Coordinates of C-alpha atoms in Angstrom, one line a residue:
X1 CA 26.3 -53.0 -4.8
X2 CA 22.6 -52.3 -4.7
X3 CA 23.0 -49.5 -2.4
X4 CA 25.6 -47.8 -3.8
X5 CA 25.6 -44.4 -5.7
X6 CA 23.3 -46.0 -8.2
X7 CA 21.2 -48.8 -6.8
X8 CA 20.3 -50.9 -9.8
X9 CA 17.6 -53.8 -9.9
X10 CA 18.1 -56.0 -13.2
X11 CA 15.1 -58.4 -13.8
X12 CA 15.5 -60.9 -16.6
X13 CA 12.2 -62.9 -17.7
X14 CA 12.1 -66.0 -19.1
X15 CA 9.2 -66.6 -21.5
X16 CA 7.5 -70.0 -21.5
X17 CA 4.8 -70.9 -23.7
X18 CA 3.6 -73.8 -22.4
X19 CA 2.8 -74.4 -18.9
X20 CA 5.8 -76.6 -18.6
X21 CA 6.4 -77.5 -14.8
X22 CA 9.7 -77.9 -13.9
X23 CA 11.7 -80.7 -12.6
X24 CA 13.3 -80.9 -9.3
X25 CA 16.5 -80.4 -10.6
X26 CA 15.6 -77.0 -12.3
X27 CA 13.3 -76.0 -9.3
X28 CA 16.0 -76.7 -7.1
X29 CA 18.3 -73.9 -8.6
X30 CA 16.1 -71.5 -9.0
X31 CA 15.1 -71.5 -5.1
X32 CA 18.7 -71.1 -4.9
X33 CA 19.1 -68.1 -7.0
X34 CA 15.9 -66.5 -4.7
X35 CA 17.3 -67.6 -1.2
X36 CA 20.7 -65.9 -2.1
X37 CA 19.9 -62.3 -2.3
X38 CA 18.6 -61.2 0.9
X39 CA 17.5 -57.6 -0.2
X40 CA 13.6 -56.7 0.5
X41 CA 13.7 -54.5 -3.1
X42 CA 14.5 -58.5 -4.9
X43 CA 12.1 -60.0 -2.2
X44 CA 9.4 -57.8 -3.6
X45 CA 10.0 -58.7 -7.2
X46 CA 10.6 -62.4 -6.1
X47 CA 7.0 -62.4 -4.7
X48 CA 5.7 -61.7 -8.2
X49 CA 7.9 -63.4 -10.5
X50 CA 8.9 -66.3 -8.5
X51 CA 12.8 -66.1 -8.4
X52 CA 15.3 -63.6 -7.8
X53 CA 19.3 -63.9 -7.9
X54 CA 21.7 -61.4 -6.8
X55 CA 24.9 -61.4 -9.2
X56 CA 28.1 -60.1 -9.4
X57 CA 26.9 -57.7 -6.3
X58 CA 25.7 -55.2 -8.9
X59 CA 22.3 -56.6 -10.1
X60 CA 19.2 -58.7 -9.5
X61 CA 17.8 -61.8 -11.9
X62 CA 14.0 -62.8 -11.9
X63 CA 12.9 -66.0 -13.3
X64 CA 9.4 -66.3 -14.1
X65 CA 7.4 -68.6 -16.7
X66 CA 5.3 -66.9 -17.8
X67 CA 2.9 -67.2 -21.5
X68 CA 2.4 -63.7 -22.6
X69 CA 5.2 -61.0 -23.3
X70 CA 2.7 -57.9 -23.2
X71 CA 1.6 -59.2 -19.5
X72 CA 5.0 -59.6 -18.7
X73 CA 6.2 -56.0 -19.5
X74 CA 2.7 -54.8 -17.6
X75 CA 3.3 -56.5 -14.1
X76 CA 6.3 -55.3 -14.2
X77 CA 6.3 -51.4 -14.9
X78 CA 3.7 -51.9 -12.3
X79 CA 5.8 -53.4 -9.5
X80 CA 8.8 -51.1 -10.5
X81 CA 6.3 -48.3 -9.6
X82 CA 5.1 -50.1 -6.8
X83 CA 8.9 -50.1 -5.4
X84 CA 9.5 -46.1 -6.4
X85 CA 6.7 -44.9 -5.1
X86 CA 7.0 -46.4 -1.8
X87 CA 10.8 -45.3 -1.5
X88 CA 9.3 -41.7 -2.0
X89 CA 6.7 -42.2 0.8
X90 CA 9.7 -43.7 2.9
X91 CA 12.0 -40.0 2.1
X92 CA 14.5 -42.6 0.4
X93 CA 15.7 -41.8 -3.5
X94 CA 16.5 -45.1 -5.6
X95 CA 17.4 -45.5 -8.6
X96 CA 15.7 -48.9 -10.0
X97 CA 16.2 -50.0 -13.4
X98 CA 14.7 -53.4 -14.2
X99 CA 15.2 -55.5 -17.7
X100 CA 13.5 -57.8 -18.8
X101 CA 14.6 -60.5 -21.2
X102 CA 12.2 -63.1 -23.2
X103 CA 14.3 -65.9 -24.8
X104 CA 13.8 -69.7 -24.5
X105 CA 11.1 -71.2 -25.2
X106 CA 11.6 -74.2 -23.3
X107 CA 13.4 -74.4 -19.7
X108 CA 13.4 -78.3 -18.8
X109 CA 17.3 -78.7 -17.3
X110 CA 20.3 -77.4 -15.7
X111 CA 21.9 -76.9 -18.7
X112 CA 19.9 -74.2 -19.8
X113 CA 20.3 -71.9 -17.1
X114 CA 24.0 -70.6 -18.3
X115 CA 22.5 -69.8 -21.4
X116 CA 19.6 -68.1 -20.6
X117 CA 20.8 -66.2 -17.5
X118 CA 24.2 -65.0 -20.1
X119 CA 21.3 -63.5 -22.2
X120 CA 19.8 -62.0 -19.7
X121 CA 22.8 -60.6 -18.3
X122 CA 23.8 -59.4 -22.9
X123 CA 20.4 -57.6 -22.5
X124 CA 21.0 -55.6 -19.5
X125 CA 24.3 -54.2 -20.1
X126 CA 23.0 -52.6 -22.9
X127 CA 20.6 -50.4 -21.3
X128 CA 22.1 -50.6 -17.9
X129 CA 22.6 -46.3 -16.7
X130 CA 19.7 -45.6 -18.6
X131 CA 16.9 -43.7 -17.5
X132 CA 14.4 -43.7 -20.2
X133 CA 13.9 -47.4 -20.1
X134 CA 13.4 -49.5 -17.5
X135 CA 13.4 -52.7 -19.7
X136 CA 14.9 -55.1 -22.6
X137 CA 14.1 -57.9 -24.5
X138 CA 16.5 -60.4 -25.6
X139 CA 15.2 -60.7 -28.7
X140 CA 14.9 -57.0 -29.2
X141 CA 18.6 -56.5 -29.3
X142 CA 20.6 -55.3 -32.3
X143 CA 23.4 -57.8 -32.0
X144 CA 25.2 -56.4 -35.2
X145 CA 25.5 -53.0 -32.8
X146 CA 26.4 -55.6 -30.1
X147 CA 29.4 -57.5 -31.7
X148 CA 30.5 -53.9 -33.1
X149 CA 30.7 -52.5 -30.1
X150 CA 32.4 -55.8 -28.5
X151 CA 34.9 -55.0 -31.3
X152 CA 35.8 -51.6 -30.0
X153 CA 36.2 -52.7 -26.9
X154 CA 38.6 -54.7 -27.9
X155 CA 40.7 -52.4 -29.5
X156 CA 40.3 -49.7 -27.2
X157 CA 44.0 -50.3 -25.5
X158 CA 45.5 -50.4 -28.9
X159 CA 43.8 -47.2 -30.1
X160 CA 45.2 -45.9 -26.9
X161 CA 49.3 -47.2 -27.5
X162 CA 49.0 -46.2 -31.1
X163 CA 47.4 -42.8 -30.7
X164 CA 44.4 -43.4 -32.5
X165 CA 42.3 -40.8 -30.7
X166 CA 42.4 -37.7 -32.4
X167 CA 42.1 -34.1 -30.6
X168 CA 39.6 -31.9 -32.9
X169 CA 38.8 -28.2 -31.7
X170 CA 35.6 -26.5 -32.5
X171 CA 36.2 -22.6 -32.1
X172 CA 34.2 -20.2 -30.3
X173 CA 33.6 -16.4 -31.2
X174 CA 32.8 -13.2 -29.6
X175 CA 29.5 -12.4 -29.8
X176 CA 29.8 -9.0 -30.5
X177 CA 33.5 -8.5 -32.0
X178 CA 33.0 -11.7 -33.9
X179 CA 36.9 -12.7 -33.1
X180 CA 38.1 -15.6 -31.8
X181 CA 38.2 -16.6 -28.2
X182 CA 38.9 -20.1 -27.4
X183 CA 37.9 -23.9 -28.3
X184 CA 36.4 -26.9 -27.4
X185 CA 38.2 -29.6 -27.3
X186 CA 36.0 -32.9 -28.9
X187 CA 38.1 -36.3 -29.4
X188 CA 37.8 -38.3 -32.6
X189 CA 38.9 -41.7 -33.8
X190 CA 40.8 -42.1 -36.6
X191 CA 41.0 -46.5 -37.4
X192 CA 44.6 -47.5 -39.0
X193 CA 43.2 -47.5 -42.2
X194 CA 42.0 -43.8 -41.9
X195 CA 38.1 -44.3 -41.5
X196 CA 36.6 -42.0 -38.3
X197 CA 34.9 -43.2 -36.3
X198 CA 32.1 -40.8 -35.4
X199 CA 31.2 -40.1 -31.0
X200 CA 28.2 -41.2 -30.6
X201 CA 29.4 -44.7 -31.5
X202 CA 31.8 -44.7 -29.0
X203 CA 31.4 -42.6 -26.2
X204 CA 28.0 -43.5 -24.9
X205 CA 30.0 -47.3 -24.9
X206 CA 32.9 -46.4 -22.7
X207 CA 30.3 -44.2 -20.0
X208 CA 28.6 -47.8 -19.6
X209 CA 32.0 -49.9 -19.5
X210 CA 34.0 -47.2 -17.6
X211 CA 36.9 -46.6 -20.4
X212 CA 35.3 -43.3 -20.0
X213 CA 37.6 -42.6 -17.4
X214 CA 40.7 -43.3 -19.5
X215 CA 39.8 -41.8 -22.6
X216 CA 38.8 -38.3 -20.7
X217 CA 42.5 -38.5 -19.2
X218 CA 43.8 -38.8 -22.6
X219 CA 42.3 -36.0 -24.0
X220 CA 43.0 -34.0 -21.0
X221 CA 46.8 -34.7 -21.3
X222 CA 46.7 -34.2 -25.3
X223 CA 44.8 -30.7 -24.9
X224 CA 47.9 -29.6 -22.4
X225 CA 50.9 -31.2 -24.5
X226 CA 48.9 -29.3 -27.4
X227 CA 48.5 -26.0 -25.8
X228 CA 52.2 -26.2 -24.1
X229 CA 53.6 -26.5 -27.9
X230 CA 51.5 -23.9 -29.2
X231 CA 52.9 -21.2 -25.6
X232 CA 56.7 -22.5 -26.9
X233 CA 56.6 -21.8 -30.3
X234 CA 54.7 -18.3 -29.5
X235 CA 51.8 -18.7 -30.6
X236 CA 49.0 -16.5 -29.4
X237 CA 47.4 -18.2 -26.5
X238 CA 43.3 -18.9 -26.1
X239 CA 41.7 -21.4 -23.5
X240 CA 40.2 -24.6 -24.9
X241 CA 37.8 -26.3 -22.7
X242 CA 37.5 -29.9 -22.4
X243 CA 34.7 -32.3 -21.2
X244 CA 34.9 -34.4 -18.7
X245 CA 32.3 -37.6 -17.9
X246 CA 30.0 -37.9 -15.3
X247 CA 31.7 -40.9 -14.8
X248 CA 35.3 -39.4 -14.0
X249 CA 33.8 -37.3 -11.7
X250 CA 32.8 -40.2 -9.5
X251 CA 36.8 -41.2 -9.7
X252 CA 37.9 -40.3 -5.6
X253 CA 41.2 -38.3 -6.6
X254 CA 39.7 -36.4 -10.0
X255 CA 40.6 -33.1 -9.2
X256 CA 44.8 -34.1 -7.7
X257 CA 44.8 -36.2 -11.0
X258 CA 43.8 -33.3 -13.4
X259 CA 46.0 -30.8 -11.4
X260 CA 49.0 -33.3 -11.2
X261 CA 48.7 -33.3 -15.0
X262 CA 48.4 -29.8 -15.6
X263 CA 51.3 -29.1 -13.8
X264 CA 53.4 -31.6 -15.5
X265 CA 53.2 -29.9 -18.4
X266 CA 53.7 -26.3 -16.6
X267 CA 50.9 -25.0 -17.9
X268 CA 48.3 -22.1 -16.3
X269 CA 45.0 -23.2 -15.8
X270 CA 43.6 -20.4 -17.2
X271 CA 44.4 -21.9 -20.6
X272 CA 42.6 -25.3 -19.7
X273 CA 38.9 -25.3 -18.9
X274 CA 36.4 -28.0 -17.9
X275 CA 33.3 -28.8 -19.3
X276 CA 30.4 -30.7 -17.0
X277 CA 27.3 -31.8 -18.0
X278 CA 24.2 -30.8 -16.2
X279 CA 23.5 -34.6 -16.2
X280 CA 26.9 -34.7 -14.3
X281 CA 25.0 -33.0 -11.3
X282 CA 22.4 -35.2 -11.0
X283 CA 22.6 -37.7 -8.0
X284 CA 26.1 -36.9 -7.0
X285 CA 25.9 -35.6 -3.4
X286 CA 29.7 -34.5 -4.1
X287 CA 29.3 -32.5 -7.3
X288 CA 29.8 -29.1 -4.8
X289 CA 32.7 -30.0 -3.3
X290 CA 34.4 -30.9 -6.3
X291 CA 33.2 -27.6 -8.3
X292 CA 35.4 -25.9 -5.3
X293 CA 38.5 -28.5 -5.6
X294 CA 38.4 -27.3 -9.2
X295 CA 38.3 -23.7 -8.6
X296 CA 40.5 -23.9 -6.0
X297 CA 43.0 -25.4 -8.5
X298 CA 42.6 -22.8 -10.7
X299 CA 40.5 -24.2 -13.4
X300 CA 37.2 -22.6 -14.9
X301 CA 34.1 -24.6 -15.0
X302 CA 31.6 -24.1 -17.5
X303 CA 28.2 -26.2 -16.8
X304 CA 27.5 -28.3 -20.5
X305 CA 24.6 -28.9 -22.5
X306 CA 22.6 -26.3 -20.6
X307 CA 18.6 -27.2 -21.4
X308 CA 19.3 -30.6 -23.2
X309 CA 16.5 -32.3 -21.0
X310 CA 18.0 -32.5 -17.2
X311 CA 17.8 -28.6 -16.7
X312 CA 16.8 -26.8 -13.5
X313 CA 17.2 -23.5 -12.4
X314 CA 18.2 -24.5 -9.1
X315 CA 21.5 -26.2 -10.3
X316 CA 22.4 -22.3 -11.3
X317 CA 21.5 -21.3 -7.7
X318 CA 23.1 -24.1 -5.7
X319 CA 26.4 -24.9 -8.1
X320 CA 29.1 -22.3 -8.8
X321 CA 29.5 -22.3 -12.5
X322 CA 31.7 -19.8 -14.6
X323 CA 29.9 -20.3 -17.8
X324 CA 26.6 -22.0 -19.0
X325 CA 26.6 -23.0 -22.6
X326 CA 23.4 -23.2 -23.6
X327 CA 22.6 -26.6 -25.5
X328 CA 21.8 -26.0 -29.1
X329 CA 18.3 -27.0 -28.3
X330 CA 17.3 -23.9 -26.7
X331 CA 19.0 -22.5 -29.7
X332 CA 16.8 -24.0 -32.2
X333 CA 13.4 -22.4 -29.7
X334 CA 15.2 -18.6 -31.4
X335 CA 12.0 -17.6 -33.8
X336 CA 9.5 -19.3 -31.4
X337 CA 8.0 -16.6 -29.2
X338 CA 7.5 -19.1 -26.2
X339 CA 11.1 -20.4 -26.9
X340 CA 12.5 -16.8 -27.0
X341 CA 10.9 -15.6 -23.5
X342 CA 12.8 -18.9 -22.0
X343 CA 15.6 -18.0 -23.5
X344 CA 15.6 -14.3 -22.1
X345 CA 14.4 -15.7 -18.8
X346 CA 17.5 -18.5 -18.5
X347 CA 20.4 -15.8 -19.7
X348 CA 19.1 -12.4 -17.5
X349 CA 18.9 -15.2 -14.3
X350 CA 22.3 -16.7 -14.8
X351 CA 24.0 -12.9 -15.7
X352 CA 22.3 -12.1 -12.4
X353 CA 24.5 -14.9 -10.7
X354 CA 27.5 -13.1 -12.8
X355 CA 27.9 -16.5 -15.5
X356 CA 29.2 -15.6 -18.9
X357 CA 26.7 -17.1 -21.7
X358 CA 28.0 -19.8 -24.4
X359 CA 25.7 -20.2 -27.2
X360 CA 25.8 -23.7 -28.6
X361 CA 24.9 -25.2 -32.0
X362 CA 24.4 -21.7 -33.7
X363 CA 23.6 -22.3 -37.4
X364 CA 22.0 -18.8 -38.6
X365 CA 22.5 -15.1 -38.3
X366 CA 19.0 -14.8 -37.1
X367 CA 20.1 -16.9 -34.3
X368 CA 22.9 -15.2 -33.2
X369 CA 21.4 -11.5 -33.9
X370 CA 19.0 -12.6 -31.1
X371 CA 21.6 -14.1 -29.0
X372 CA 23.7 -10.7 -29.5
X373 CA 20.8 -9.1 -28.1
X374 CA 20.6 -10.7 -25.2
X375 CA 23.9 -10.0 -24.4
X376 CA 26.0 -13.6 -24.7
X377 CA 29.4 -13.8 -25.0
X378 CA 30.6 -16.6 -27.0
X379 CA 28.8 -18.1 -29.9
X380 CA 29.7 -21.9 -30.7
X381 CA 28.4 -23.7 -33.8
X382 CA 28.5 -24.0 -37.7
X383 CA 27.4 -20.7 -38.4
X384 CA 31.0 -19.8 -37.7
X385 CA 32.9 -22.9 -38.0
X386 CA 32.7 -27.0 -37.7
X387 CA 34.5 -29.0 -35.1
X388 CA 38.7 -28.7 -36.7
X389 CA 41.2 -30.8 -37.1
X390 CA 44.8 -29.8 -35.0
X391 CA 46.1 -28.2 -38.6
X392 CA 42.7 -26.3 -39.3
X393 CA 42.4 -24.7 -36.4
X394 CA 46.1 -23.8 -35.9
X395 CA 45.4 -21.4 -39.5
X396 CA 42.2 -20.2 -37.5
X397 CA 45.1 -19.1 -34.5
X398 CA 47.5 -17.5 -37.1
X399 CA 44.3 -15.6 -38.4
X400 CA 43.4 -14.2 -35.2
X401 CA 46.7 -12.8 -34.5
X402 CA 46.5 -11.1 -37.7

């Protein structure tokens, strides 16, 4: 709903370019779609944009004719202001996220409101959970990316059954003895006819539709199955940490599902870690209590993509996180004297709170001479070794026990 965890307003304008008036019939249903929403957030756009509808419980439509697309996209980043700004002065946080949509030229019967409104709804799912935009254009959309990703959807249950998602393990190294100490475990997908398909085509997709959920389970129970095989046939034993979504964490029984799995495979903890994105602690009142469910159940928590643009100190103060890995980002500041003091301000205040240091993204020995000297423990990144597959890194285990 509108009021849940992330209240979400959807506007969807419909450019005219003539001042066509519209016929009763037309006029008729859009009253209808204003009449039906009842929230004062909708009300508010409705006074400006002339109709509002409240669909499927999770979003707003406005229907406005209106001749010029720049003035469009103006009186609305004004009234989504408007709304903020007087939810701040009220002591009330809200996320609101309008789209727009421009399409048909012409709106002169019923028959055209299916249509237009199925656009409208095609151009906000592609930005809906976004917060750098607060709008989209119909005619702005990339529907090659559209039907591609409409495509994976569609196979995500078979890649599921047939085991397409592959488990690859990036490896992390002392700082200072330059030996290995663990992994992280990233997930891959390998297509029947061997292509890979590369993350970031897939998993911003599934955060937005929820298969998120799924897939983090499936790489949860690989990682174990994996790490149970490698404890039976002797192998030397290091703890591979795995992400988990921002979106799982909203799931009510996360932490008896992760534990229930672990245990099914009777495996310690201390071999399985969990990686959380800062981003993950933003607007989720519950983020604490979980961080202690997990800890409680054994697990380690290291806090994700440390300085990668939702960073604040206070999440170190307030949240208790074993490990930070700073996000290759603050990496790349190494050789920038500004960058550098941030750097030695971020890693003396969260050894102060007793967190070990993870250095992402580390590509050159400058980089991780200056990271040695500030003390961190691990170093993750290229300079020591890509993301694996299963058979790779296994050689990298043999080698350490050498």
């Amino acid at each position: 709903g509108l009021y849940g965890k992330e209240a979400m307003i959807t506007q969807e304008l419909i450019r005219m370019n003539t001042e066509i008036k519209l016929n009763r019939n037309v006029e008729e249903i859009l009253h209808d779609l204003a009449t039906r929403s009842g929230v004062e957030e909708i009300e508010s756009f409705a006074e400006i944009f002339g109709f509002a509808k409240r669909s499927g419980g999770d979003f707003a439509g406005i229907i406005r004719t209106t001749a010029m697309r720049i003035s469009a996209k103006i009186e609305v980043e004004r009234e989504v202001d408007t709304v903020i700004a007087g939810k701040k002065l009220e002591g009330k946080i809200m996320s609101v996220m309008p789209f727009l949509i421009l399409t048909y030229l012409n709106l002169a019967s019923k028959e055209f409101i299916d249509p237009l409104y199925g656009n409208a709804v095609l151009a906000k799912h592609q930005i809906k959970g976004r917060r750098d935009r607060h709008y989209m254009f119909y005619d702005e959309l990339n529907h090659e990316s559209i039907q591609e990703n409409r495509e994976l959807e569609d196979h995500f249950e078979m890649a599921l059954e047939k085991e397409e998602f592959e488990i690859w393990y990036q490896p992390k190294y002392s700082a200072h003895t330059r030996k290995l100490v663990g992994a992280e475990a990233l997930v891959r997908w390998r297509r029947q006819d061997g292509s890979l398909i590369p993350p970031l085509k897939f998993i911003p997709l599934f955060e937005r539709n929820g298969n998120i959920i799924r897939l983090d389970e499936y790489v949860f129970r690989a990682v174990c199955r994996q790490q149970k095989a490698w404890q039976e046939q002797g192998q030397k034993m290091f703890p591979v940490s795995v992400n988990i979504s921002r979106v799982s964490l909203y799931y009510s029984n996360v932490v008896e599902k992760y534990e229930s799995i672990i245990r099914s495979y009777d495996l310690d903890s201390k071999y399985i870690q969990l990686e959380i994105t800062e981003s993950a602690t933003i607007d989720n009142n519950e983020i604490f209590n979980l961080l202690e469910q997990f800890h409680t159940a054994g697990f380690k928590i290291l806090l994700d993509d440390f300085g990668s643009g939702y960073s604040s100190l206070s999440t170190l103060n307030r949240m208790h996180f074993d490990t930070i890995k700073l996000d290759k980002s603050l990496v790349d500041y190494i050789g920038d004297d500004n960058g550098e003091k941030l750097l030695n301000s971020i890693t003396k205040l969260a050894q102060s709170f007793g967190m070990e240091i993870t250095a992402e993204g580390v590509e050159t020995v400058e980089q991780l001479m200056f990271l040695c000297n500030l003390d961190c423990d691990d170093i993750q990144g290229y300079y020591f070794s890509r993301p694996l597959p299963v058979r790779e890194y296994e050689e990298c285990l043999k080698e350490a026990c050498m």
